[in-house]
mmCIF file of C-alpha atoms in Angstrom:
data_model
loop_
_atom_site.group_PDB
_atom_site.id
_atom_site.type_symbol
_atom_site.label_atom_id
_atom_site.label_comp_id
_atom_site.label_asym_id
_atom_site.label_seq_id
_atom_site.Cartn_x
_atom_site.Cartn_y
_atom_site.Cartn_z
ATOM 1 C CA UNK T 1 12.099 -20.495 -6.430
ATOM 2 C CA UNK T 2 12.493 -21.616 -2.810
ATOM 3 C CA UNK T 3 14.667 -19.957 0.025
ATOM 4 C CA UNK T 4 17.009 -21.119 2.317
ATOM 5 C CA UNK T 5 18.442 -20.084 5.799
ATOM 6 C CA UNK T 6 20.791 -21.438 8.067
ATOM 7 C CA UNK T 7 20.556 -20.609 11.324
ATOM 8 C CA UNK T 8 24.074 -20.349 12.441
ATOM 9 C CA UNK T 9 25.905 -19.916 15.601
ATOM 10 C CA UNK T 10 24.406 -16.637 17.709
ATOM 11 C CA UNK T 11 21.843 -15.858 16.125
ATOM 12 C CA UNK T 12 19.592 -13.889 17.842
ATOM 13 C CA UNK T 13 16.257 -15.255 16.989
ATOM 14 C CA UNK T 14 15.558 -18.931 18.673
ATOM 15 C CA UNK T 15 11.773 -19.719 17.350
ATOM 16 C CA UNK T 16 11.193 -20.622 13.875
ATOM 17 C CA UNK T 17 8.278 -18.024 13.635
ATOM 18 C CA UNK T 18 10.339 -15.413 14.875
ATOM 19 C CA UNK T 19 13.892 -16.247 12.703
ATOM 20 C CA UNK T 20 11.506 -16.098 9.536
ATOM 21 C CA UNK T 21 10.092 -12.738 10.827
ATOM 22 C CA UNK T 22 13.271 -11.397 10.954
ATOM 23 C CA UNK T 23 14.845 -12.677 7.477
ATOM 24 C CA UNK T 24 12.040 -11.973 5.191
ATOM 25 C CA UNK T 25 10.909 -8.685 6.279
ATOM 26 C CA UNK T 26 7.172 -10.186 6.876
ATOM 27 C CA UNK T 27 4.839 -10.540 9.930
ATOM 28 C CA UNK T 28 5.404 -13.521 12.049
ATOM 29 C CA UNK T 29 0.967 -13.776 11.031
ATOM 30 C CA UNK T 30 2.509 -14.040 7.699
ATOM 31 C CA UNK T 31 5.235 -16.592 8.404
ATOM 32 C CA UNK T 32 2.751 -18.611 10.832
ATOM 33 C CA UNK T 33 0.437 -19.109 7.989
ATOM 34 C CA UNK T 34 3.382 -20.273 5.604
ATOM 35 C CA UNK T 35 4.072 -22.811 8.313
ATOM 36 C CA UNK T 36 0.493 -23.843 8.664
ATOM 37 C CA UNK T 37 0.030 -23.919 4.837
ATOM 38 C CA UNK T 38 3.475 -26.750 4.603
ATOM 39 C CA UNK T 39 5.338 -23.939 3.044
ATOM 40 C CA UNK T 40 8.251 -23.756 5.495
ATOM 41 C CA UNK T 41 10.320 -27.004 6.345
ATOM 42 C CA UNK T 42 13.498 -27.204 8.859
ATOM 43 C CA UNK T 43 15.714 -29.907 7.892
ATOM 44 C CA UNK T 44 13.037 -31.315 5.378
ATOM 45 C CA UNK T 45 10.445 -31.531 8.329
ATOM 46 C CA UNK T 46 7.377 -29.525 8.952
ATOM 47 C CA UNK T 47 7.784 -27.701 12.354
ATOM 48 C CA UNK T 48 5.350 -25.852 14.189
ATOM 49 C CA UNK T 49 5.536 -21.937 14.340
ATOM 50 C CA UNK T 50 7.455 -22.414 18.433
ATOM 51 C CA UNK T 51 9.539 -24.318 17.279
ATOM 52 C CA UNK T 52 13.442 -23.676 18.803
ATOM 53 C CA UNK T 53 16.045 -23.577 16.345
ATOM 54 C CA UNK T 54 19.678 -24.893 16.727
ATOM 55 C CA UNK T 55 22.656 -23.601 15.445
ATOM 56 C CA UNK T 56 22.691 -26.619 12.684
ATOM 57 C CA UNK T 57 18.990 -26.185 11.346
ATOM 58 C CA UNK T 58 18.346 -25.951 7.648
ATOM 59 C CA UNK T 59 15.346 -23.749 6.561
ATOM 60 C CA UNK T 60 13.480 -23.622 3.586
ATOM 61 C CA UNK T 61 10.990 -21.114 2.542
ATOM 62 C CA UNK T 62 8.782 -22.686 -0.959
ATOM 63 C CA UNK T 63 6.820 -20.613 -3.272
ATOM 64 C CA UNK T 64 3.451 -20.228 -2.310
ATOM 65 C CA UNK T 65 2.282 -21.587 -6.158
ATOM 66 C CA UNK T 66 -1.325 -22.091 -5.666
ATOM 67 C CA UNK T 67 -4.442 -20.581 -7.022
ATOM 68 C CA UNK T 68 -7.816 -20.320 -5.407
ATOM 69 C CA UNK T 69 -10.032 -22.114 -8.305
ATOM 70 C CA UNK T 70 -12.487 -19.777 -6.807
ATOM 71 C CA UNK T 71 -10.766 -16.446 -7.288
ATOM 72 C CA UNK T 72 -10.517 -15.070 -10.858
ATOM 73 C CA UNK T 73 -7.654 -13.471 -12.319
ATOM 74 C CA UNK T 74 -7.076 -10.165 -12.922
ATOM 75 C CA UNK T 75 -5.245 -8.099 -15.524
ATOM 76 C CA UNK T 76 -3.977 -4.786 -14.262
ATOM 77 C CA UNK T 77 -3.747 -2.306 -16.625
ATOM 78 C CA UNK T 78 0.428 -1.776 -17.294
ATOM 79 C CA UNK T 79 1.596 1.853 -17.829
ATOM 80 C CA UNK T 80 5.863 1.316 -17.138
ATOM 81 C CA UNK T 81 7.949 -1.701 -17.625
ATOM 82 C CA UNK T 82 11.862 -2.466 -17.561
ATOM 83 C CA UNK T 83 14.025 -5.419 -16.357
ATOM 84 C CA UNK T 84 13.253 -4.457 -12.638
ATOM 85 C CA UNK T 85 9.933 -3.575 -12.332
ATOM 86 C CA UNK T 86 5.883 -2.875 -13.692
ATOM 87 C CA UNK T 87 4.160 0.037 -12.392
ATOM 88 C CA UNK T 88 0.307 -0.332 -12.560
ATOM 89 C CA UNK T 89 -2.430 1.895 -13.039
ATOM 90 C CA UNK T 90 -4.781 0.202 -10.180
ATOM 91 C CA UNK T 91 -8.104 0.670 -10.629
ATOM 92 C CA UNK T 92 -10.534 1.315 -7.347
ATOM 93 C CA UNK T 93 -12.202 -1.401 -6.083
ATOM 94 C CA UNK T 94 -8.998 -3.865 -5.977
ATOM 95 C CA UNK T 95 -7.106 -4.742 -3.041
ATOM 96 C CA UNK T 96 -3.286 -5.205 -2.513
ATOM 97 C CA UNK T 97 -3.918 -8.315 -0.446
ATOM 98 C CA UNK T 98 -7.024 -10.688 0.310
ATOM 99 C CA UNK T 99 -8.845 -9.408 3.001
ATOM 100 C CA UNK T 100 -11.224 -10.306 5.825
ATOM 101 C CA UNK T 101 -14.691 -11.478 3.539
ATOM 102 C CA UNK T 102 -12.701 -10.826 0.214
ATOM 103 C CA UNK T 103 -11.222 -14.046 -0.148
ATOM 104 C CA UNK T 104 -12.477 -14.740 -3.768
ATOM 105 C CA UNK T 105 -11.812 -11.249 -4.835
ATOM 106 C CA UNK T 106 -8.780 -10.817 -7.131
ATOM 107 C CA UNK T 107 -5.799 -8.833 -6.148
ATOM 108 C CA UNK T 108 -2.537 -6.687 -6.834
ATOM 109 C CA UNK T 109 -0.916 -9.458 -5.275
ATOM 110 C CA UNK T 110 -2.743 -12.440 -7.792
ATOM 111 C CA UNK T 111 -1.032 -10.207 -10.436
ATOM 112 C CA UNK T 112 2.284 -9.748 -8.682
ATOM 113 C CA UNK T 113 2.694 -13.474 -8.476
ATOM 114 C CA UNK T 114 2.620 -13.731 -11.940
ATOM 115 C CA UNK T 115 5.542 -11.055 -12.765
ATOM 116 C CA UNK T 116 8.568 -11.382 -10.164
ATOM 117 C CA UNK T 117 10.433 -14.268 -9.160
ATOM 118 C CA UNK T 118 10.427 -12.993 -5.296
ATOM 119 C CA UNK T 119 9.264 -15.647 -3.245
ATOM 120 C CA UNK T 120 8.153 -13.837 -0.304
ATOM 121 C CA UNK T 121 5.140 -15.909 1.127
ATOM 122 C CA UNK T 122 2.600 -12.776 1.769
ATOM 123 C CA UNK T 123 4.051 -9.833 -0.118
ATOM 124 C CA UNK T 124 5.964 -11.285 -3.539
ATOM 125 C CA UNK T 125 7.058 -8.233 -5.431
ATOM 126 C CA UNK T 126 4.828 -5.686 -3.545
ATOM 127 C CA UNK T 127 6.684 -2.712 -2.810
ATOM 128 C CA UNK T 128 4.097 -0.695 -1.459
ATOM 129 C CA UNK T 129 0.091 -0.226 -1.138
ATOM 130 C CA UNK T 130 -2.872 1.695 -2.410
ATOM 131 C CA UNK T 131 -6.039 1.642 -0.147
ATOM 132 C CA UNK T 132 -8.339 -0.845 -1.868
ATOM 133 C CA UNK T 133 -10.990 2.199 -2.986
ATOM 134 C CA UNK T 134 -7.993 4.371 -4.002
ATOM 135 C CA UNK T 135 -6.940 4.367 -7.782
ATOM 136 C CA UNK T 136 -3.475 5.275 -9.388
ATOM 137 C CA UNK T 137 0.072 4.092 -9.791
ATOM 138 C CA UNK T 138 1.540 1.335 -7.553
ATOM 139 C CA UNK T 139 4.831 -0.370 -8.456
ATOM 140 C CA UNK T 140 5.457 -4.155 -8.698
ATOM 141 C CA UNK T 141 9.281 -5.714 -8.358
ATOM 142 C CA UNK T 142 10.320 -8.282 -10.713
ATOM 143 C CA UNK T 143 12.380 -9.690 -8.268
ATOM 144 C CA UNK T 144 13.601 -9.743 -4.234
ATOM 145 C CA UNK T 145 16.675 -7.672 -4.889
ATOM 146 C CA UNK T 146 14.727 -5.176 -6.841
ATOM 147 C CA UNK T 147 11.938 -5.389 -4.064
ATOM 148 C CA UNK T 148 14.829 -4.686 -1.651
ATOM 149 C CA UNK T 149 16.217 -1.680 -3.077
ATOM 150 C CA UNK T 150 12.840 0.170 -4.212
ATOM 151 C CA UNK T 151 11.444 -0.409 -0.260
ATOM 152 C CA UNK T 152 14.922 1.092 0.412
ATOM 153 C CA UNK T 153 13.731 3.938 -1.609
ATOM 154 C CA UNK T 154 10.157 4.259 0.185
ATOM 155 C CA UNK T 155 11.869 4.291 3.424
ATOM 156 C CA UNK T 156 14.216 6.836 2.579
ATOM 157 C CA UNK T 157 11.870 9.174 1.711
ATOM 158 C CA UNK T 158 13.320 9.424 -2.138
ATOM 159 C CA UNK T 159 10.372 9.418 -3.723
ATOM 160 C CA UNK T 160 8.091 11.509 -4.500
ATOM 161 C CA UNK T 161 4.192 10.709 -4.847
ATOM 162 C CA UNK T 162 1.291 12.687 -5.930
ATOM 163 C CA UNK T 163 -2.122 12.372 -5.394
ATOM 164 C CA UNK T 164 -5.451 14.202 -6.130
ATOM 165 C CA UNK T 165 -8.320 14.399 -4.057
ATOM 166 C CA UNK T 166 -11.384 16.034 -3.579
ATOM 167 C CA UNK T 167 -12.086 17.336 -0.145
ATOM 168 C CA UNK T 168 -15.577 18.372 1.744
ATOM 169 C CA UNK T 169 -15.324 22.027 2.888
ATOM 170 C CA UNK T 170 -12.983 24.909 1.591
ATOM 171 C CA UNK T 171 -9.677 24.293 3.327
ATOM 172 C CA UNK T 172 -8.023 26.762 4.145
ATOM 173 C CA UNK T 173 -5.001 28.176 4.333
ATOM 174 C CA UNK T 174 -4.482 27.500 0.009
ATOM 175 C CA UNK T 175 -0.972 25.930 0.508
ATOM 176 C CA UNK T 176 0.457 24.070 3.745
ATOM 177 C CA UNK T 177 2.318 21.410 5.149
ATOM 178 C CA UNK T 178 0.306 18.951 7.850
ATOM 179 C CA UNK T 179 2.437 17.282 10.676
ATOM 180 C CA UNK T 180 0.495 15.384 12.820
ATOM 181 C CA UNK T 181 1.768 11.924 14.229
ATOM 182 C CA UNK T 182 -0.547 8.860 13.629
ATOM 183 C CA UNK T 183 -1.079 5.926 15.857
ATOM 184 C CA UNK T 184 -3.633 3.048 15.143
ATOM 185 C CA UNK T 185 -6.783 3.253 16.898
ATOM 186 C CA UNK T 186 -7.509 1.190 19.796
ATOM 187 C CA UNK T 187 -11.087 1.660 19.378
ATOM 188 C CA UNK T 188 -10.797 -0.084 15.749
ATOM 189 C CA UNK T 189 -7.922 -1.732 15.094
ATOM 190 C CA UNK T 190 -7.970 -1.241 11.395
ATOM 191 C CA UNK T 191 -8.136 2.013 11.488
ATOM 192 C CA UNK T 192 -5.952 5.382 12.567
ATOM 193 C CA UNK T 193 -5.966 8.382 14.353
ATOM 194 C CA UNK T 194 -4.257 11.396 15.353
ATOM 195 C CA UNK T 195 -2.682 10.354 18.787
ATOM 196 C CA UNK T 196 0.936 11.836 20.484
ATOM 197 C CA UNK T 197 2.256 8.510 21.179
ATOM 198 C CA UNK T 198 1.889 7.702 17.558
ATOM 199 C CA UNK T 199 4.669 8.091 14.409
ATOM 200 C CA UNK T 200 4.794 11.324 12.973
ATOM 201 C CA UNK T 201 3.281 11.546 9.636
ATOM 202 C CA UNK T 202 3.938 14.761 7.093
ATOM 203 C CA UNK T 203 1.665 16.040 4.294
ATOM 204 C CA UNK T 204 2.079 18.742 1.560
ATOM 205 C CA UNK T 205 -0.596 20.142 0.028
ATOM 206 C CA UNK T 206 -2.072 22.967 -2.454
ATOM 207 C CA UNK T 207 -5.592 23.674 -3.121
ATOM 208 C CA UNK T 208 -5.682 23.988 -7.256
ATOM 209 C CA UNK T 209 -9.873 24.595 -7.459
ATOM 210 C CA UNK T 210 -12.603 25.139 -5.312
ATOM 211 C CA UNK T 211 -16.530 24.585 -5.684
ATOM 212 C CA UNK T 212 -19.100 25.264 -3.133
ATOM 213 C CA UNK T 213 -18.895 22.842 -0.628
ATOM 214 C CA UNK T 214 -15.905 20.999 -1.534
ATOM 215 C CA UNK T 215 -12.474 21.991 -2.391
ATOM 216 C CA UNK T 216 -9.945 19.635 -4.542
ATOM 217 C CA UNK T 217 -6.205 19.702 -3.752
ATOM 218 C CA UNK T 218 -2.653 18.277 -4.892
ATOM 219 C CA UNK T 219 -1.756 16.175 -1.766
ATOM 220 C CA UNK T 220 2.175 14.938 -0.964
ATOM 221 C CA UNK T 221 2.532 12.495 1.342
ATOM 222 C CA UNK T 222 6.263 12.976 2.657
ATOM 223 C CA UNK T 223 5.809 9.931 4.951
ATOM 224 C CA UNK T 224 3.864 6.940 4.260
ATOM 225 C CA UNK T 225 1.773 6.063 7.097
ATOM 226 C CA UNK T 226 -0.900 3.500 6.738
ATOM 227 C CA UNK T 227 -4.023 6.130 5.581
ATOM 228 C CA UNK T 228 -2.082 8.876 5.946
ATOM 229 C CA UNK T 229 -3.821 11.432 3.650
ATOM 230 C CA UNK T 230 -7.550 10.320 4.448
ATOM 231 C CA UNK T 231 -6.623 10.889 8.337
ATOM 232 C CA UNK T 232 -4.906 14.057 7.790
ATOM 233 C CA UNK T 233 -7.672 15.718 5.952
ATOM 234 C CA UNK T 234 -10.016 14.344 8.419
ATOM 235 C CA UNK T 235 -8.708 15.587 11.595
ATOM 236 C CA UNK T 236 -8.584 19.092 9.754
ATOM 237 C CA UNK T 237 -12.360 18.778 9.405
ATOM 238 C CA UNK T 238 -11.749 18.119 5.804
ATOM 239 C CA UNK T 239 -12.239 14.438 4.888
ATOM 240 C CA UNK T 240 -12.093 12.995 1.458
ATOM 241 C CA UNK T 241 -15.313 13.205 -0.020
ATOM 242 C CA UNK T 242 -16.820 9.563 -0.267
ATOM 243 C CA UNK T 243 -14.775 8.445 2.024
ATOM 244 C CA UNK T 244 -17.135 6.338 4.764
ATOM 245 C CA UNK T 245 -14.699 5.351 7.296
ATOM 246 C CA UNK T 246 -13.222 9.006 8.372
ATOM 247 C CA UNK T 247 -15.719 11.263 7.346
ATOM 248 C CA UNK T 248 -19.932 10.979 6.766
ATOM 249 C CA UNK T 249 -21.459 7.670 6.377
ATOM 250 C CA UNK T 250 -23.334 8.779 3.290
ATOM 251 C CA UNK T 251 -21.209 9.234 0.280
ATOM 252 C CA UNK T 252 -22.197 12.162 -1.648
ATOM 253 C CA UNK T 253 -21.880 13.523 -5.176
ATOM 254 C CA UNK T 254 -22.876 9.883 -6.533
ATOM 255 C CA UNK T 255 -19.824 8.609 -5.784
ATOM 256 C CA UNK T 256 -19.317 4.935 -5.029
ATOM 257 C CA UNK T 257 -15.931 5.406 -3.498
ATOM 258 C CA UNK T 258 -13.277 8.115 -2.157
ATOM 259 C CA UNK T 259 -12.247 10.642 -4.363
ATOM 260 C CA UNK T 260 -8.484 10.067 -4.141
ATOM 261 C CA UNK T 261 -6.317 9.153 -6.586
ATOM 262 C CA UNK T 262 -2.046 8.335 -6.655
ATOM 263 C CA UNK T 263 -1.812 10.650 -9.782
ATOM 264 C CA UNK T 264 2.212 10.370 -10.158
ATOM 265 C CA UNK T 265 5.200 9.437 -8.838
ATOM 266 C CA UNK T 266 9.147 10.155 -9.056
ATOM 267 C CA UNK T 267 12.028 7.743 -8.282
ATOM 268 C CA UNK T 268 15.192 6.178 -9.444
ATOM 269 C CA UNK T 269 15.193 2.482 -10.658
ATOM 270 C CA UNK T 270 17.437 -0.052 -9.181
ATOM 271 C CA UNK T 271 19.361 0.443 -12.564
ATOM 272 C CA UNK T 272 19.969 3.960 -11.740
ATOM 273 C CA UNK T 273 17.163 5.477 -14.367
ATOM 274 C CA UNK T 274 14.974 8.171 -13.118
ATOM 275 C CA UNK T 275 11.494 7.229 -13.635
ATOM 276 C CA UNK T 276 9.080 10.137 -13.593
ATOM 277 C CA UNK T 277 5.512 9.013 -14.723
ATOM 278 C CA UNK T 278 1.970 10.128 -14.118
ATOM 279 C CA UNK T 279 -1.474 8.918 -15.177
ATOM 280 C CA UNK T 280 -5.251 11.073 -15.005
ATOM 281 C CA UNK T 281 -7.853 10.849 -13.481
ATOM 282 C CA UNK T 282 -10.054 8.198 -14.081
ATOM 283 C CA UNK T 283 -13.124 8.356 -15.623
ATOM 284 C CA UNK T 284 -15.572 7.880 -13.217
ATOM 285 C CA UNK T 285 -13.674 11.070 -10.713
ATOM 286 C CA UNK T 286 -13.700 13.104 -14.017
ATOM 287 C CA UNK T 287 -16.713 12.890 -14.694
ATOM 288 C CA UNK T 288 -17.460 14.447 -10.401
ATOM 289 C CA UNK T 289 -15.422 16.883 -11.066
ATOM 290 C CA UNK T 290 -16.795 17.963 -14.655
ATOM 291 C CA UNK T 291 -20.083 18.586 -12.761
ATOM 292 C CA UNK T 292 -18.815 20.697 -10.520
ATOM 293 C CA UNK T 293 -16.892 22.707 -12.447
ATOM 294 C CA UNK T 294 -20.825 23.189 -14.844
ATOM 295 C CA UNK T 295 -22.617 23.810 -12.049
ATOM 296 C CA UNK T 296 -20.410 26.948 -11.358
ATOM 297 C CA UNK T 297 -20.693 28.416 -15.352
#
């Protein structure tokens, strides 16, 4: 299903990059590679990205429809479905979005395609993200409206997520709230850190066991800042165990990947139906935290 927007008297975006930007709720990255892929036409013609619109100008936004040969599908695992939207149980190891060197790795968004009519050319039906090695729920909308009004959600702060992790060291005190504002970091780009200048991120959390060296908490995330719980715990001296980009380079306790999982979440549908849903631990975090819990009896 294609989009259309005319670009009317006053508006206040003139390039074609920038307009798009602006309606879709996307990157103008995003919207440039549309244009560059023939997804995005003014008046039936293919314009470049600086393109200056006029007041008459027609624009179309098509489907992004095809499928890297190359890339296999993937199946997520379905735990919660109604007319509006899917939640998944993501798995670690799976992306949200192709990234740099991933290109023939499947994705959330492969799947997403495949379930919502939203026609959004980078983000169809994703409503928000999981890091890549981080497992748990993650909701899909079946459509743009629905998309809409869950983000709506997100960004009011109405809904409440749950996560479990397993931290290095014995946190302490038991029970707090972190505030600490995050910024990205110059130094590398796809990463964050705490910085004053930055957007001011807030995180619950309660300690529910604790093993020698490591201590495993209940985290919620009040904000939802791009890493938000693995930079938290860091700059507290407590990163996420396994976790190789904010805390050591070696991953310990066997594990092939962080030790954080989106556990549960809380939220009302677009049809007004409180959705509260949760899913375990998967196997291969229960079966860390088994051994730790021997090794003390």
């Amino acid at each position: 299903m294609s989009k259309t927007f005319k670009f009317g008297e006053g508006a206040a975006h003139g390039r074609l990059d920038v307009f798009l930007a602006h309606k879709l709720g996307v990157s103008r990255t995003a919207v440039q590679r549309s244009i560059k892929s023939g997804l995005i036409a003014v008046n039936g013609v293919h314009e470049r990205a600086s393109y200056i619109l006029v007041p008459t100008d027609i624009v179309q936004v098509l489907p992004d429809t095809s499928v890297d040969p190359e890339r296999p599908a993937v199946d997520l695992p379905v735990v919660y479905e109604d007319d509006d939207l899917v939640i998944v149980n993501k798995p670690a190891g799976i992306a949200v979005h192709a990234g740099n060197g991933r290109r023939l790795e499947p994705t959330v968004a492969d799947f997403a395609r495949t379930i919502t009519t939203d026609t959004d050319p980078e983000r169809a039906g994703i409503v928000h993200r999981l890091d890549r090695e981080t497992s748990g729920l993650l909701v899909i909308a079946k459509s743009a409206a629905a998309k809409e009004t869950l983000q709506a959600e997100w960004k009011l702060r109405r809904v409440n997520k749950t996560y479990l992790a397993l931290l290095i060291g014995h946190i302490s005190p038991d029970k707090a709230v972190i505030r600490l504002p995050l910024d990205r970091d110059p130094a590398y780009p796809t990463r964050r850190h705490v910085s004053p200048s930055g957007k001011m991120a807030v995180t619950r959390y309660e300690k529910l066991l604790e093993f020698p060296g490591y201590s495993y908490v209940e985290a919620r995330p009040e904000t939802g800042r791009t890493h938000q719980l693995r930079v938290h715990f860091a700059a507290l001296g407590h990163a996420v165990a396994g976790d190789i980009v904010y805390g050591p380079k070696k991953r310990p306790l066997g594990l092939t990947r962080q030790f954080l999982h989106a556990a549960a979440l809380s939220f009302v549908s677009p049809s007004g139906k409180p959705i509260d849903i949760e899913v375990p631990l998967p196997t291969d975090l229960q079966s860390i935290l088994e051994e730790l819990q021997n090794a003390i009896y």
